PDB file of C-alpha atoms in Angstrom:
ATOM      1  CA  UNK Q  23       0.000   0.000   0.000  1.00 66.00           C
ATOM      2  CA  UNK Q  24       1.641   3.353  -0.945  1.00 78.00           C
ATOM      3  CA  UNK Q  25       1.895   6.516   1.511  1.00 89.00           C
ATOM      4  CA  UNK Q  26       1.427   9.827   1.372  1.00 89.00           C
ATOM      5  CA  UNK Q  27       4.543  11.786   0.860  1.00 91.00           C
ATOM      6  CA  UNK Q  28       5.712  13.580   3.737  1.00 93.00           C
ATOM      7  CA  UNK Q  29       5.073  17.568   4.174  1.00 90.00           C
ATOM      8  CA  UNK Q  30       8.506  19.563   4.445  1.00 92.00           C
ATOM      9  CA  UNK Q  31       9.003  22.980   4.129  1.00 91.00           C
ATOM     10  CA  UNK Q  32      12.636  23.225   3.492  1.00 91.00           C
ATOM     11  CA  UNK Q  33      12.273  27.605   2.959  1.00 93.00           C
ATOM     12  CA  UNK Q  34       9.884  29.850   4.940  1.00 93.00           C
ATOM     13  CA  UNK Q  35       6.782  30.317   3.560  1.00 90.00           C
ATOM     14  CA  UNK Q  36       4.904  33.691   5.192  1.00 92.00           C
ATOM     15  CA  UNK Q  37       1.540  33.951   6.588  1.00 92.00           C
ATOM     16  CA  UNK Q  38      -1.151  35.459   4.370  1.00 91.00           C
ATOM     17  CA  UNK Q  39      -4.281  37.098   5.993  1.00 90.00           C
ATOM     18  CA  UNK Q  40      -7.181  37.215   3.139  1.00 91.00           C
ATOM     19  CA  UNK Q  41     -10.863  38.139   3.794  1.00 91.00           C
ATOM     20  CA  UNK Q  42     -12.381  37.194   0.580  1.00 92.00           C
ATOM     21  CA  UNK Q  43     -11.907  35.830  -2.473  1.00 92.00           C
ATOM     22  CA  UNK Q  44     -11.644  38.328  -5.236  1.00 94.00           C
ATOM     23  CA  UNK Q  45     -11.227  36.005  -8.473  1.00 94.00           C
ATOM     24  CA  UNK Q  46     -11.068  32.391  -9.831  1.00 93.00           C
ATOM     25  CA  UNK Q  47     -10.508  31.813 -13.094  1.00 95.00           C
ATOM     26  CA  UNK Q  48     -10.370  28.588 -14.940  1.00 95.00           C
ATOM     27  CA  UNK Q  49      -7.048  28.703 -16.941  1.00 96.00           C
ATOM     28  CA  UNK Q  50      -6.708  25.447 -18.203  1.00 97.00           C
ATOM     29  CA  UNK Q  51      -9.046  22.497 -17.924  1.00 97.00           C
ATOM     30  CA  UNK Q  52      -9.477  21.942 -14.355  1.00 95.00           C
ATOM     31  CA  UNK Q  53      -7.019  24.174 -12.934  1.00 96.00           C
ATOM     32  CA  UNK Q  54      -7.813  27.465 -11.113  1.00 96.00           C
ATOM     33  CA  UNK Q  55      -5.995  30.709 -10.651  1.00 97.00           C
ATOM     34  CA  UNK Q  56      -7.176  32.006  -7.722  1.00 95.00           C
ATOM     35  CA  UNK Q  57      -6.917  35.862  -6.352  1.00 96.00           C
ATOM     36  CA  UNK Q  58      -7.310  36.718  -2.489  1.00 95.00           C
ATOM     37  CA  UNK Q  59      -7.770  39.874  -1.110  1.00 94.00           C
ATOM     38  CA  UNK Q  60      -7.729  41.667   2.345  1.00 93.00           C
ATOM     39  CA  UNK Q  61     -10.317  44.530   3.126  1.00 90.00           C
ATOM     40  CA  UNK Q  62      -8.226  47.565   4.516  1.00 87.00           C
ATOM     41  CA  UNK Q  63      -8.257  51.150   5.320  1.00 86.00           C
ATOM     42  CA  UNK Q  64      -7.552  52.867   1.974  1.00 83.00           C
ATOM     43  CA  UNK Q  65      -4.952  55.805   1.895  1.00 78.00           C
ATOM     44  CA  UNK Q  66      -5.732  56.715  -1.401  1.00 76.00           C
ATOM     45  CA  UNK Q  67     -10.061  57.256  -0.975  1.00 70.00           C
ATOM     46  CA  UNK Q  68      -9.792  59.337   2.086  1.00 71.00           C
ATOM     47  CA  UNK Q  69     -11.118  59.144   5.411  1.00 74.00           C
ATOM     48  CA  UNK Q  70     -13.458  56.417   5.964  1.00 76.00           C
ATOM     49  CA  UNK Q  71     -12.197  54.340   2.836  1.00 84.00           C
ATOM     50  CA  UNK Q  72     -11.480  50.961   2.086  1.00 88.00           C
ATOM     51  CA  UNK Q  73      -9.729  49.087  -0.318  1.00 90.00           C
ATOM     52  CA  UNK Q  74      -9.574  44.996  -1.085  1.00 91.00           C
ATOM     53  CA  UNK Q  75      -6.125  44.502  -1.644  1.00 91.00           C
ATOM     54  CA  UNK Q  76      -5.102  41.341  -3.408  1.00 94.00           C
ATOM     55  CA  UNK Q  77      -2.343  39.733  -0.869  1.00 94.00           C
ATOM     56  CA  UNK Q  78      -2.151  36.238  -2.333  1.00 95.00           C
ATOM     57  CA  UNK Q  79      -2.521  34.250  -5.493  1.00 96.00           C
ATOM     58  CA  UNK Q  80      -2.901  30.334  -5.694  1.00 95.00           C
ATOM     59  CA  UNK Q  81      -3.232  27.962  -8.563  1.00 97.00           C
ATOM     60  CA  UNK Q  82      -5.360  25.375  -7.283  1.00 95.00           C
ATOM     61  CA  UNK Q  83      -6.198  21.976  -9.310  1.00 96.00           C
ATOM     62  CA  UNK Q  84     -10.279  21.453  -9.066  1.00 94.00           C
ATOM     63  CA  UNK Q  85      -9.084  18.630  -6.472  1.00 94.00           C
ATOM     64  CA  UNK Q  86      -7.367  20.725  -4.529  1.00 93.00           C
ATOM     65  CA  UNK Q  87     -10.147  23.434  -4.912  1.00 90.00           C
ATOM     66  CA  UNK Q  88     -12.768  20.952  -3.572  1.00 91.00           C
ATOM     67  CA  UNK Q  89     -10.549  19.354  -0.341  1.00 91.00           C
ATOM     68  CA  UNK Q  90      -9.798  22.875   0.598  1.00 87.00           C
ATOM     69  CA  UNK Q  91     -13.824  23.856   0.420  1.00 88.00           C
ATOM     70  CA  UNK Q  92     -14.461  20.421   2.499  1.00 89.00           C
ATOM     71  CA  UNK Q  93     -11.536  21.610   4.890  1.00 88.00           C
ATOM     72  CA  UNK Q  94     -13.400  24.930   5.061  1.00 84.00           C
ATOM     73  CA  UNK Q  95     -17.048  23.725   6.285  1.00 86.00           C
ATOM     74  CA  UNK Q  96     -15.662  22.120   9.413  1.00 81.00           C
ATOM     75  CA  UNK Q  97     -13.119  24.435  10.495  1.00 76.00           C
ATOM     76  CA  UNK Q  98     -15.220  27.194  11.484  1.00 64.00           C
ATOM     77  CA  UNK Q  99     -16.157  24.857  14.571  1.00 63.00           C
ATOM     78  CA  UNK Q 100     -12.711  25.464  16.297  1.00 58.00           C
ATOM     79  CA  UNK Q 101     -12.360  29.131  14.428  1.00 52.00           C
ATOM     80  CA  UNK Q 102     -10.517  32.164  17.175  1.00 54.00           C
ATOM     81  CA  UNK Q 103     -12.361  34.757  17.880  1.00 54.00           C
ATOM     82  CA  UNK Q 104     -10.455  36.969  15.746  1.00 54.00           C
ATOM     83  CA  UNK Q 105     -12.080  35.529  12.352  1.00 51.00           C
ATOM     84  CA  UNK Q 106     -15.698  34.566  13.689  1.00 51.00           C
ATOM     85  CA  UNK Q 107     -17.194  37.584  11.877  1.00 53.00           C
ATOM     86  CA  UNK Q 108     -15.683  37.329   8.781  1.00 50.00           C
ATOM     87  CA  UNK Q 109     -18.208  36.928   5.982  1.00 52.00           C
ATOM     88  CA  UNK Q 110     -17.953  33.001   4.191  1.00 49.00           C
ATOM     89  CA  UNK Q 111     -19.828  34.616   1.584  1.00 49.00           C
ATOM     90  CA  UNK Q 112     -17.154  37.232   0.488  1.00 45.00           C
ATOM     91  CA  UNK Q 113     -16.848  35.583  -3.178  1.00 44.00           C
ATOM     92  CA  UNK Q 114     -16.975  37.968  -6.048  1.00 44.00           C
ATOM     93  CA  UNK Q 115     -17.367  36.482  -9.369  1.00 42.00           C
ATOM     94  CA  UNK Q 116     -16.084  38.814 -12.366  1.00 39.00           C
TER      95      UNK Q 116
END
């Protein structure tokens, strides 16, 4: 019976904080291109503003697209604080 490879990370790999998902587009048959955001204060709309600044880009297979999404729906039992009012439904389609 074969095994899963092991998980290294032989290079540091930084944290991303996103709030939404701002595009996925199919590039090739079955595999996404995916473009996250993070809502902020904006400095360039003045006081009050916000901005959704794209902080992290993924190319997902649809595989990896649909173990991430069943990932997703359970871990919102054990979510901190922090992220409990975050919106799941922050998708924007273009």
């Amino acid at each position: 019976m074969a095994t899963e490879p092991k998980i290294v990370e032989p290079f540091f790999v930084e944290d991303k904080v996103v709030t939404g998902l701002a595009l996925a587009d199919e590039i090739a048959p079955g595999v996404f291109r995916c473009s996250f955001y993070s809502e902020q204060r904006s400095l360039a709309y003045g006081i009050g503003g916000k901005e959704r600044t794209v902080t992290a880009k993924f190319i997902l297979t649809a595989d990896a697209m649909k173990a991430l999404a069943q990932a997703l729906a359970t871990a919102g039992e054990s979510a901190p604080d922090e992220f409990a009012d975050v919106p799941a439904a922050s998708i924007h389609q273009h």
